[in-house]
Coordinates of C-alpha atoms and ligand atoms in Angstrom, one line a residue:
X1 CA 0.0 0.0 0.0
X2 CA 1.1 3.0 -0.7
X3 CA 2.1 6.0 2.1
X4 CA -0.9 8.5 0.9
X5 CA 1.6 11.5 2.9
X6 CA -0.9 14.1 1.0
X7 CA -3.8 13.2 2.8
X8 CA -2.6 11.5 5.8
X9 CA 0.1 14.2 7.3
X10 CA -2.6 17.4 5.9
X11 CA -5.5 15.5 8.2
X12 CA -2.9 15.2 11.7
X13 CA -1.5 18.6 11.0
X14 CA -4.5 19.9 11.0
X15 CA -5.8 17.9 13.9
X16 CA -2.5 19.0 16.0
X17 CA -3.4 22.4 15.1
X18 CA -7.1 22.8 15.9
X19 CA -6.2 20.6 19.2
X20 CA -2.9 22.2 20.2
X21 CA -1.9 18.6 20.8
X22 CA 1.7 19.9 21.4
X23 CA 0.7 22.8 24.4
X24 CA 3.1 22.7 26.9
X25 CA 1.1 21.3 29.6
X26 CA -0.1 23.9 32.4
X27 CA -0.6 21.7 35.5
X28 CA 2.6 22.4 37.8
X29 CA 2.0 19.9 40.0
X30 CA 3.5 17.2 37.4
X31 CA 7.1 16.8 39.1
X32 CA 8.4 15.6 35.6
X33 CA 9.2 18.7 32.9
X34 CA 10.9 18.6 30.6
X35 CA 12.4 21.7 28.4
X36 CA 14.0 20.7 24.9
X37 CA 15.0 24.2 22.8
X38 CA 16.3 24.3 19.1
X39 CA 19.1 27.0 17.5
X40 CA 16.4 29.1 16.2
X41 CA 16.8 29.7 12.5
X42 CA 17.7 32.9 10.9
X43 CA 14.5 33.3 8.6
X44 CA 16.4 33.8 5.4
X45 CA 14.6 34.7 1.9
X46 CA 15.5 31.3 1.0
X47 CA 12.9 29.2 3.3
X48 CA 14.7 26.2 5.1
X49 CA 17.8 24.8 4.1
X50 CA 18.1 20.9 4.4
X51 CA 20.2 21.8 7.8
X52 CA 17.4 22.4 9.9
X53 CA 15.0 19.9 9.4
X54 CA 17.6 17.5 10.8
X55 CA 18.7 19.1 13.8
X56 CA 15.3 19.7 14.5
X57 CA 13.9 15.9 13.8
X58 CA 15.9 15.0 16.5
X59 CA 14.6 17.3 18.6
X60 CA 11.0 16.5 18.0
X61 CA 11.8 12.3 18.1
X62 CA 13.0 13.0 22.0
X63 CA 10.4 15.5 22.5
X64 CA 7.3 13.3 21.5
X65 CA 9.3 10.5 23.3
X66 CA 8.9 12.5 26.7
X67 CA 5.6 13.6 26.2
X68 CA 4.7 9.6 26.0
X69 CA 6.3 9.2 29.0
X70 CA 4.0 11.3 31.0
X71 CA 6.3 14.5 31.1
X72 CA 5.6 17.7 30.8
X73 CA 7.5 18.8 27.7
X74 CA 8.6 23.0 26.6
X75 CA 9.4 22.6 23.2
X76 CA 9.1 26.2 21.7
X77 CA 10.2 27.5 18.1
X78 CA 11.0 31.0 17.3
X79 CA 12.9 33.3 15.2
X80 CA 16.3 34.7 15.5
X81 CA 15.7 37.4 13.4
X82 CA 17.6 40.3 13.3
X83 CA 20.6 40.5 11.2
X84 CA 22.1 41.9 8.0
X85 CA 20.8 40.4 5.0
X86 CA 17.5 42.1 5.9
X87 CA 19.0 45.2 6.3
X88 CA 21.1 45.1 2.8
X89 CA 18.0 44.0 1.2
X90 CA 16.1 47.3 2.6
X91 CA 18.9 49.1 1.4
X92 CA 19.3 47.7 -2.4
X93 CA 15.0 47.4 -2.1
X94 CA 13.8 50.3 -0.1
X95 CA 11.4 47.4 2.1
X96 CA 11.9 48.2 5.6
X97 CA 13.3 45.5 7.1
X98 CA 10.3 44.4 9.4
X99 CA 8.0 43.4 6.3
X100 CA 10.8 41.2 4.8
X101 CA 11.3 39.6 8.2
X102 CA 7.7 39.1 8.2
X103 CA 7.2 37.5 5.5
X104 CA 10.5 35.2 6.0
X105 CA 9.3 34.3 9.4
X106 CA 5.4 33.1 7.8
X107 CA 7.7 31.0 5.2
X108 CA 9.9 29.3 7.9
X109 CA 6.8 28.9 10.2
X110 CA 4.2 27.5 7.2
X111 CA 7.8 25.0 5.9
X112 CA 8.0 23.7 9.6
X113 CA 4.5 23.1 10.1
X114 CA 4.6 20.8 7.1
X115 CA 6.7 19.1 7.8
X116 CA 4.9 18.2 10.9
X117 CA 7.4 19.3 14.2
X118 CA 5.6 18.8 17.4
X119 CA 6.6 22.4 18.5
X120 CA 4.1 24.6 20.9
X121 CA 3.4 27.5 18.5
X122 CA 1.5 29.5 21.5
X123 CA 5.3 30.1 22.9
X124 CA 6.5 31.3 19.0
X125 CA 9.1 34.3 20.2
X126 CA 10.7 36.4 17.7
X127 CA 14.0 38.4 18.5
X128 CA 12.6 41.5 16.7
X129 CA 9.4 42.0 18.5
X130 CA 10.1 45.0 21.0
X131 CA 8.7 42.3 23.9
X132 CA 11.5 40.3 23.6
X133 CA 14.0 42.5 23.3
X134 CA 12.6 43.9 26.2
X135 CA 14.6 41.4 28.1
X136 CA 17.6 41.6 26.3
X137 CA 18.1 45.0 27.0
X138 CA 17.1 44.4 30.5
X139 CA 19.7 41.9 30.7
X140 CA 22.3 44.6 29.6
X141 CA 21.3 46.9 31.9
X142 CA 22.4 44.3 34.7
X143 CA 25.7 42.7 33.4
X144 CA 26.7 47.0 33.4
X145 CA 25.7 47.1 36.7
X146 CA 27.5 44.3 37.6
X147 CA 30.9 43.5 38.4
X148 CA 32.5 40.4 39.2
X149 CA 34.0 39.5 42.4
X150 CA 37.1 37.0 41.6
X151 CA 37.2 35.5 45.2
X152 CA 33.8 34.5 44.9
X153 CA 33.5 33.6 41.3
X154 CA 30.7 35.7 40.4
X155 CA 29.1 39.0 39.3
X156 CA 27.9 41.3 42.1
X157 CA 26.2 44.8 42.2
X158 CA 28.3 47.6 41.1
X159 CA 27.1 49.5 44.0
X160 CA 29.0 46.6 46.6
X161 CA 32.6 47.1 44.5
X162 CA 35.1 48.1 46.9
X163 CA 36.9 51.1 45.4
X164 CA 40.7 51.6 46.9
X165 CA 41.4 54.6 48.9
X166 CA 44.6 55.7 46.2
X167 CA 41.8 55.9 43.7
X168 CA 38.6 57.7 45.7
X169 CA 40.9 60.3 46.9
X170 CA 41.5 61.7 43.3
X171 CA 38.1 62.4 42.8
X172 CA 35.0 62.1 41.2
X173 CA 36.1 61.5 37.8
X174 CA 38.8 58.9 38.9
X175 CA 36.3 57.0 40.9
X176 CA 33.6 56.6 38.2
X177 CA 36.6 55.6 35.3
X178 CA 37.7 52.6 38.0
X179 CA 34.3 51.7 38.3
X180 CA 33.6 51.8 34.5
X181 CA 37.0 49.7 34.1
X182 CA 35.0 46.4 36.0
X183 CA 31.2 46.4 34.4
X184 CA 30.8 43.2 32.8
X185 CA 29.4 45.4 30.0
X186 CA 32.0 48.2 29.1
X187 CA 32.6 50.8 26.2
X188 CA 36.1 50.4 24.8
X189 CA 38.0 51.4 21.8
X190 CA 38.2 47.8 20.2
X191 CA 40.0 47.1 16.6
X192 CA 37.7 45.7 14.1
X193 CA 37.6 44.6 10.6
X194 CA 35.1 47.3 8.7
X195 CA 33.5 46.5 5.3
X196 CA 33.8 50.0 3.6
X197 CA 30.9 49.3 1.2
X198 CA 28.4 46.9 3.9
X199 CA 29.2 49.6 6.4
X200 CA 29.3 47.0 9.2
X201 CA 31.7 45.5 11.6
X202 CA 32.4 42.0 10.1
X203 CA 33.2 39.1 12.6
X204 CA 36.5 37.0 12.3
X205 CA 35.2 34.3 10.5
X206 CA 33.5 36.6 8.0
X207 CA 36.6 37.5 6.5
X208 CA 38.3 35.6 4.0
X209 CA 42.3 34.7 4.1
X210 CA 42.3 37.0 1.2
X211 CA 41.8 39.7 3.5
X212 CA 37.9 40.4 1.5
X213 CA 34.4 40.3 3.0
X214 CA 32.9 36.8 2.4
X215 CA 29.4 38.1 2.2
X216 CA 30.1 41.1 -0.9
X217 CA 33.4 40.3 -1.9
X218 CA 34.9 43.5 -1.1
X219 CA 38.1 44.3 1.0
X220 CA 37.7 45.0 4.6
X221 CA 39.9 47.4 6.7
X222 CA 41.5 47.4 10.3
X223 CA 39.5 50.4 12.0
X224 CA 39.6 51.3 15.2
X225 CA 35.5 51.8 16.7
X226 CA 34.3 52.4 20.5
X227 CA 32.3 49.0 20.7
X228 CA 30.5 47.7 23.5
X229 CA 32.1 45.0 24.8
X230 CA 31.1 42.1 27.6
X231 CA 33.9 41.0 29.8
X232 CA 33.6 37.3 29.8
X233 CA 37.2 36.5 30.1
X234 CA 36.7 36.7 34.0
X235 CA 34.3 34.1 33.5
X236 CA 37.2 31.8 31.7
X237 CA 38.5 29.8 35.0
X238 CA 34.2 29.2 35.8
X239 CA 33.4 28.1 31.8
X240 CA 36.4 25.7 32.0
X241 CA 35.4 24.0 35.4
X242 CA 31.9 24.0 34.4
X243 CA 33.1 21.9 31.4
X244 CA 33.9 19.2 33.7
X245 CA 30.2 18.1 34.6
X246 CA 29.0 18.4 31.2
X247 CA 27.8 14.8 30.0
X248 CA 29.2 16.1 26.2
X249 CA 31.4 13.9 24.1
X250 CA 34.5 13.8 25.1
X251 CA 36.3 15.3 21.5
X252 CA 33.3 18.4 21.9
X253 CA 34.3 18.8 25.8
X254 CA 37.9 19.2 24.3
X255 CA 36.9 21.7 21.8
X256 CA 35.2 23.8 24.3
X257 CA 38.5 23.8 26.6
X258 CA 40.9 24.6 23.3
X259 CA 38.5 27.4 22.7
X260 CA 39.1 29.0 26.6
X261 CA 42.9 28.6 25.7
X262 CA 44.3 28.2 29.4
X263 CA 47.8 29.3 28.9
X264 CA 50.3 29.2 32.0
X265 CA 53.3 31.0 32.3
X266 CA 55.2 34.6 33.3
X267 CA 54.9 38.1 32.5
X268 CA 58.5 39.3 32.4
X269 CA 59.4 43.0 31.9
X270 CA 62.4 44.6 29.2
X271 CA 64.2 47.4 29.6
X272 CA 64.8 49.4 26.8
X273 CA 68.2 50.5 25.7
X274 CA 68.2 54.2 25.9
X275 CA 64.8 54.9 26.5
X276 CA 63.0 55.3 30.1
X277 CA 60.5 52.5 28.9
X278 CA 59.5 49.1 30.0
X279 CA 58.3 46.2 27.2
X280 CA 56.5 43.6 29.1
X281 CA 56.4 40.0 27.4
X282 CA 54.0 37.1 27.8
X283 CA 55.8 33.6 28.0
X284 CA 54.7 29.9 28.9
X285 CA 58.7 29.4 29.2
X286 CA 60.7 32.0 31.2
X287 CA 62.8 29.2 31.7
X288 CA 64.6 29.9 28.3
X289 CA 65.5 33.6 28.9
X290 CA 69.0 32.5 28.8
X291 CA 68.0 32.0 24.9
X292 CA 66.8 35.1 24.3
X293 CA 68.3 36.5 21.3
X294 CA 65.7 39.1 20.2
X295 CA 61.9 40.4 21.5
X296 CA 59.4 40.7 18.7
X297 CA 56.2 43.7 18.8
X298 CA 53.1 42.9 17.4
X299 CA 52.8 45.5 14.3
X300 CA 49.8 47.4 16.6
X301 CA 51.7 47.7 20.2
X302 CA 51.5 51.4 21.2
X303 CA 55.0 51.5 21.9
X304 CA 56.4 51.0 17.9
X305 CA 56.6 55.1 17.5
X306 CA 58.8 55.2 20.3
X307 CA 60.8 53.0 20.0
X308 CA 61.6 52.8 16.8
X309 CA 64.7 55.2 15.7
X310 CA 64.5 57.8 13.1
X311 CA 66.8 55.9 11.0
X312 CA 64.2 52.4 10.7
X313 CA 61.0 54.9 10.7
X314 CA 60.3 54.7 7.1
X315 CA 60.7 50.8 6.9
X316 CA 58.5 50.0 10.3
X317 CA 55.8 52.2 8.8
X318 CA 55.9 50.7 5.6
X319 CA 55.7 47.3 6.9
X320 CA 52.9 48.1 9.3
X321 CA 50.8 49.4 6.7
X322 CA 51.7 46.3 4.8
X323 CA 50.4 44.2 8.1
X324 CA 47.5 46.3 8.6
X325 CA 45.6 44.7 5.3
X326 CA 46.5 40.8 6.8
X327 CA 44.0 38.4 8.9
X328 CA 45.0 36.8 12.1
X329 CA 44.5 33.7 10.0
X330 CA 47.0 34.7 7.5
X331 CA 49.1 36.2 10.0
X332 CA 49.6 32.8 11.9
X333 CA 49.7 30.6 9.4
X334 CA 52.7 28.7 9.6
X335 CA 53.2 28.1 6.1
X336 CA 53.5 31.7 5.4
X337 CA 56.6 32.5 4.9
X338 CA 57.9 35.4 7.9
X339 CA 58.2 38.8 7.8
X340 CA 59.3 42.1 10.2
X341 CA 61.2 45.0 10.2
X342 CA 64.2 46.0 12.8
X343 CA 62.9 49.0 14.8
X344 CA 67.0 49.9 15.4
X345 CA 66.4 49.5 19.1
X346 CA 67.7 47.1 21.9
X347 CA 66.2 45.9 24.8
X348 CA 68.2 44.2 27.7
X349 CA 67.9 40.5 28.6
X350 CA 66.7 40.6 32.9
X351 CA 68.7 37.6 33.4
X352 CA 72.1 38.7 31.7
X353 CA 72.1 42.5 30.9
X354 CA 73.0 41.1 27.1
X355 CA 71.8 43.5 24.4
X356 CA 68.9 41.9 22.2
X357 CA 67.5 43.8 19.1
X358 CA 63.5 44.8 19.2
X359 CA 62.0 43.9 15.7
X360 CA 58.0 44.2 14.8
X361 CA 56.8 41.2 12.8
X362 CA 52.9 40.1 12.4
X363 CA 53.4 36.4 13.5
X364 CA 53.0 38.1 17.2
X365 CA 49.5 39.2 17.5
X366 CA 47.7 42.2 19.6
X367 CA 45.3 40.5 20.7
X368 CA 47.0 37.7 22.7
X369 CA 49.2 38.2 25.8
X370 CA 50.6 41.4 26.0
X371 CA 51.4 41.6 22.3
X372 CA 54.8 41.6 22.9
X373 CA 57.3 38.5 22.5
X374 CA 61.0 37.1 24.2
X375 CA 62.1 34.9 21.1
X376 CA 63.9 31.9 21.6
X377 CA 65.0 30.7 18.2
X378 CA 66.4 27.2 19.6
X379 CA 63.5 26.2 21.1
X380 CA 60.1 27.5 19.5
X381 CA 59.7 26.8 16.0
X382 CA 58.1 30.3 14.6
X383 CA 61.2 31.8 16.4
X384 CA 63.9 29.8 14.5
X385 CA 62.6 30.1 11.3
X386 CA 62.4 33.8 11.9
X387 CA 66.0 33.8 13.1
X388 CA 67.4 32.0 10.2
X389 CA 65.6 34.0 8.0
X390 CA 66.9 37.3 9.8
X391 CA 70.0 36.1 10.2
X392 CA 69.7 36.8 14.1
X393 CA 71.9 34.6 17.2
X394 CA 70.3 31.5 18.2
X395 CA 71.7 29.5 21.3
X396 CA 71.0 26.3 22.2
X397 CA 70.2 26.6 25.9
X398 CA 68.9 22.8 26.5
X399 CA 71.2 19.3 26.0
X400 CA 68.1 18.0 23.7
X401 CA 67.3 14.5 25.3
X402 CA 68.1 12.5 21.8
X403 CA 70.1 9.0 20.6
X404 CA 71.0 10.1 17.4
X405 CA 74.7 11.5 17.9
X406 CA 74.5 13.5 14.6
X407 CA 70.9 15.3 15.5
X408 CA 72.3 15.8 18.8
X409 CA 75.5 17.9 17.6
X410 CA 73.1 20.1 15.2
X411 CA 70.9 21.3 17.6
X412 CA 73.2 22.2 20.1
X413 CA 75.2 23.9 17.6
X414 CA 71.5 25.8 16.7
X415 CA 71.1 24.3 13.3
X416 CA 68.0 22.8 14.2
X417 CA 65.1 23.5 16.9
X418 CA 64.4 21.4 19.9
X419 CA 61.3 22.4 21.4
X420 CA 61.4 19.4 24.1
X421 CA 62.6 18.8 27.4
X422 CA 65.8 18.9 28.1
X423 CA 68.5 20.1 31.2
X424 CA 69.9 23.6 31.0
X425 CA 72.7 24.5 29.4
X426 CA 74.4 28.1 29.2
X427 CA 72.2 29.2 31.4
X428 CA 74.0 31.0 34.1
X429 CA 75.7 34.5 34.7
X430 CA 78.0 35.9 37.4
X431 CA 76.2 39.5 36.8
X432 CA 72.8 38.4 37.8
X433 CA 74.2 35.5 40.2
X434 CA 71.4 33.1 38.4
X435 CA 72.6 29.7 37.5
X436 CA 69.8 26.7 36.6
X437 CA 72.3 25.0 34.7
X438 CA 71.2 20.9 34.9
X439 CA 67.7 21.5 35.9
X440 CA 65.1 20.1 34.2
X441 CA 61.8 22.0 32.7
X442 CA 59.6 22.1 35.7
X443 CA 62.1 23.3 38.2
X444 CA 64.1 26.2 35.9
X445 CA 60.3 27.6 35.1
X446 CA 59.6 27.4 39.3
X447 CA 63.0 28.9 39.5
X448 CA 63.2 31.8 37.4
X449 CA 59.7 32.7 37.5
X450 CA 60.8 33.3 41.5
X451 CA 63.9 35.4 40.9
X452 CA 61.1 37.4 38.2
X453 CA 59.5 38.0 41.2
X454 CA 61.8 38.7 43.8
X455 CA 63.7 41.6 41.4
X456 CA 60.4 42.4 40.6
X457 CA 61.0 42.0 36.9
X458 CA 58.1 39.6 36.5
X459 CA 55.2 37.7 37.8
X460 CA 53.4 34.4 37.1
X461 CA 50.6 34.4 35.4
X462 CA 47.8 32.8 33.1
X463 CA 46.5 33.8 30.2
X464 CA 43.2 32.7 27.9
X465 CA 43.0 33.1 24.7
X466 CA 39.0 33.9 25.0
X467 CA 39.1 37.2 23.9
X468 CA 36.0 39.6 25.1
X469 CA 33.2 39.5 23.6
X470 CA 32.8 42.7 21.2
X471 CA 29.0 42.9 21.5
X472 CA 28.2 46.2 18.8
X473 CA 27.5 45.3 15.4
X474 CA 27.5 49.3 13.9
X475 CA 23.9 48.0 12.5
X476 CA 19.8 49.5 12.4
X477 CA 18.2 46.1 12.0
X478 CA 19.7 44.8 15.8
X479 CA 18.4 45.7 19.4
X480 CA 19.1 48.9 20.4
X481 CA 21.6 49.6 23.2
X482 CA 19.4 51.1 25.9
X483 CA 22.3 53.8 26.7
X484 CA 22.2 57.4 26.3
X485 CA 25.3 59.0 25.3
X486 CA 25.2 62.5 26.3
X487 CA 27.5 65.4 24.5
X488 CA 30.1 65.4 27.4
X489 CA 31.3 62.1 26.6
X490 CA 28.9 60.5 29.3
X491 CA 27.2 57.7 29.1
X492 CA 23.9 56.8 31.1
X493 CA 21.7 53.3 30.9
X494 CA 17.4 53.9 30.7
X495 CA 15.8 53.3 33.6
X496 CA 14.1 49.5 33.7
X497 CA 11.1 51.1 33.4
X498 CA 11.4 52.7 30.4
X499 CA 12.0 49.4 28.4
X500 CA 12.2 48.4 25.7
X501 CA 13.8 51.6 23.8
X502 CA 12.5 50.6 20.4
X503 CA 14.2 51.2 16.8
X504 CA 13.5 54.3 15.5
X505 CA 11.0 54.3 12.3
X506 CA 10.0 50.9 13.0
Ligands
ANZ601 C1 59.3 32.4 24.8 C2 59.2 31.0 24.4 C3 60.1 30.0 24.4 C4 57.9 30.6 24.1 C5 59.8 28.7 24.0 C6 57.5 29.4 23.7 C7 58.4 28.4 23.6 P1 50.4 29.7 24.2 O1 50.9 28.3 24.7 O2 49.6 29.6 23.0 O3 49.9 30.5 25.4 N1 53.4 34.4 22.4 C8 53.1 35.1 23.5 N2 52.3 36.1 23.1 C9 52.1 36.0 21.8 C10 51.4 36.8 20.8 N3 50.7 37.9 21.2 N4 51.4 36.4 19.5 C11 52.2 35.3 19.2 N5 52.9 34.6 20.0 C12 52.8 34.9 21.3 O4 51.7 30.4 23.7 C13 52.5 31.3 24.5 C14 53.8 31.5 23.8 O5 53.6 32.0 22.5 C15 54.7 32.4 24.5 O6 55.8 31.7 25.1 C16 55.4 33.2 23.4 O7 56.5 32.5 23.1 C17 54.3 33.2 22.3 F1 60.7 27.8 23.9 O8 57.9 32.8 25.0 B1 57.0 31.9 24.3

């Protein structure tokens, strides 16, 4: 016989309909819920792609699973529904962006429906409608007014953050800037790629290796914007415990931790030859200071002017400029082959008062660390090929722990990288009185990172490379920030009650 779907799935749709079959159940005494929640789709103009009907078939097999069992099952579609092509489309069509979304959203809704999704259509949300974004602006209002209290491990009320005497006692001005420096929301010169002709921030991934906007082709620019930003680094140590308990495949859990980045290591400050200026460096090995041949400035480190002499200026310039048009991606990508220019400037070595040169290349990025690199050609891998290349002193500070006689002899005469363990070697000096000679990995890192902090030249510390999340998106079609920048500079949030601010001509 044959599977009549035509008549068969038209007659239950329409009996789920009429019925509401799928309501979420309103009796609370029923101790067993249960809340199952899709990625809600961006409506496109496109109707559903073959994606979400199989995301979402899973979804419906556990929820009408549960349902049989006697729970009470939350299973609620809606409409993530801001975004950019809607606003291009306005542009190139003159439609405001609400109709298109409309019509999207009846499209998506009408496709689901037949393809017969148990969903509760009486909890439909859409993230355009002003009561919904009600919330989300409400939620903003609180991560601003929040601050997070590292001892405890979570946000509390700005109005409980203990502000040090040093900084009340300059004044009002002072005060509210330290304040504003630990909102979990904050408002922050940020650098961002910029699509001249979309007019719009792009994200990372948006941007193509060839340094163009995936979504018009065009080229994008570095530009420096005052963004809002939410500061979920402090959250980093919390996410990674959290990921612990998660019953998540174990490769996914993995992701998620490679994502957070936990990086361990030492900040170590340079001195700069001739100049009254510190460079501080973020490494995972001070242990290899003794093989510090040169430091490396990420192209967009405020100190570059400075430092650089009047006889490099023109070259560091040109090469920044140069930089200034490259991705991360491209930047890091070790196949590329390396670049930099000298900034005719030394910096001293903490641990032997030996002269190292200060170039700029892009390999080291702004974003990570403190933008600022020790390199030690013998042992990191980006580092010797940008030493041979450059022609700069590499020294093999590490007996490399290998059989073969002949590898052996070329890496400790620096003809070849050994990024294992390994004991010291020519790693002492009689002006400094440091000597960890014959130790092994663990113990020179413990050691040095204690005489960092006893001459107060360094500190431990961890890094993440979780970044902040840059939260404007320079757009119309998007929530509005319910923030009131006054002509002083000032900023001020609306009160609760006044939500939601609503897009203007909408
Ligand atoms: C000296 C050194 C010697 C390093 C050695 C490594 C090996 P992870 O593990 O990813 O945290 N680094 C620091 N900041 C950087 C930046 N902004 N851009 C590019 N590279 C940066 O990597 C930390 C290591 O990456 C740091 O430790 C630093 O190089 C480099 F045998 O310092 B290391």
């Amino acid at each position: 016989m044959d599977y009549n779907f035509h008549d068969i799935e038209k007659k239950w749709q329409k009996y789920w309909e009429e019925n509401k079959t799928f309501k979420t159940p309103e009796d609370l005494t029923n101790p067993k819920k249960c809340y199952i929640l899709d990625m809600f789709p961006y409506p496109s103009g496109a109707g559903l792609h073959v994606g979400h009907p199989e995301g979402y078939t899973a979804t419906d097999i556990f929820s009408r699973y549960k349902r049989m069992k006697g729970f009470n099952v939350l299973h609620p579609m809606g409409w993530d529904a801001f975004g950019l092509p809607a606003e291009q489309y306005a542009i190139q069509t003159g439609t405001h962006p609400s109709i298109t979304t409309r019509n999207n959203c009846d499209t998506f809704r009408r496709q689901i429906k037949e393809l017969g999704l148990s969903y509760d259509w009486d909890k439909e949300i859409n993230t355009t409608d002003p009561g919904y974004f009600k919330w989300t602006q409400w939620i903003f209002i609180h991560l601003y007014n929040t601050w997070f209290d590292d001892k405890l491990q979570k946000g509390r009320p700005i109005s409980e953050l203990p502000v040090p005497e040093n900084i009340s006692k300059l004044g009002k001005k002072e005060t509210v800037k330290f304040i504003d420096s630990k909102r979990l929301a904050y408002y922050d010169n940020a650098q961002v790629w910029w699509c001249p002709s979309c007019r719009i921030v792009c994200a990372n991934e948006e941007v193509l290796t060839d340094g163009s906007h995936e979504k018009c082709g065009n080229r994008v620019e570095k530009k420096n914007l005052k963004q809002w930003m939410l500061r979920i680094q402090l959250y980093a140590e919390r996410l990674l415990k959290g990921i612990d308990n998660l019953e998540w495949p174990e490769g996914i859990k993995d992701m998620q931790r490679n994502w957070i980045g936990r990086s361990t290591g030492a900040e170590v400050d340079f001195r700069l030859d001739g100049l009254n200026e510190k460079v501080r460096v973020f490494t995972t090995r001070p242990d290899t200071l003794f093989g510090a041949t040169y430091m490396v400035l990420a192209p967009e480190h405020p100190l570059t002017g400075i430092i650089t002499t009047e006889e490099y200026k023109a070259s560091v310039d040109e090469y920044i400029r140069a930089t200034s048009l490259k991705s991360d991606l491209d930047r890091t990508d070790l196949s590329k082959d390396k670049t930099g220019a000298f900034t005719g400037r030394y910096a001293i070595n903490p641990v032997n008062n030996k002269k190292i040169p200060v170039w700029i290349a892009d390999y080291v990025l702004t974003g990570y660390g403190t933008g600022a690199i020790m390199a030690v050609p013998a042992h990191d891998t980006r580092d010797f090929e940008f030493a041979t290349k450059f022609k700069l002193p590499i020294i093999c500070i590490q007996d490399p722990d290998v059989k073969d006689p002949e590898q052996r002899s070329r890496i400790l005469k620096a003809e070849e990288c050994w990024t294992e363990d390994g004991k010291y070697i020519n790693s002492s000096d009689k002006s400094t009185g440091i000597d960890i000679n014959g130790l092994n990995k663990e113990s020179g890192i413990s050691q040095i990172t204690k005489w960092l902090e006893s001459e107060k030249l360094g500190s431990a510390k961890i890094n993440y490379k979780l970044r902040d999340w840059l939260f404007s998106r320079q757009r119309y079609w998007g929530e509005p920030f319910p923030v009131i920048h006054w002509e002083d500079g000032e900023i001020s949030l609306l009160d609760e009650a006044d939500l939601p601010l609503e897009l203007p001509g909408a």
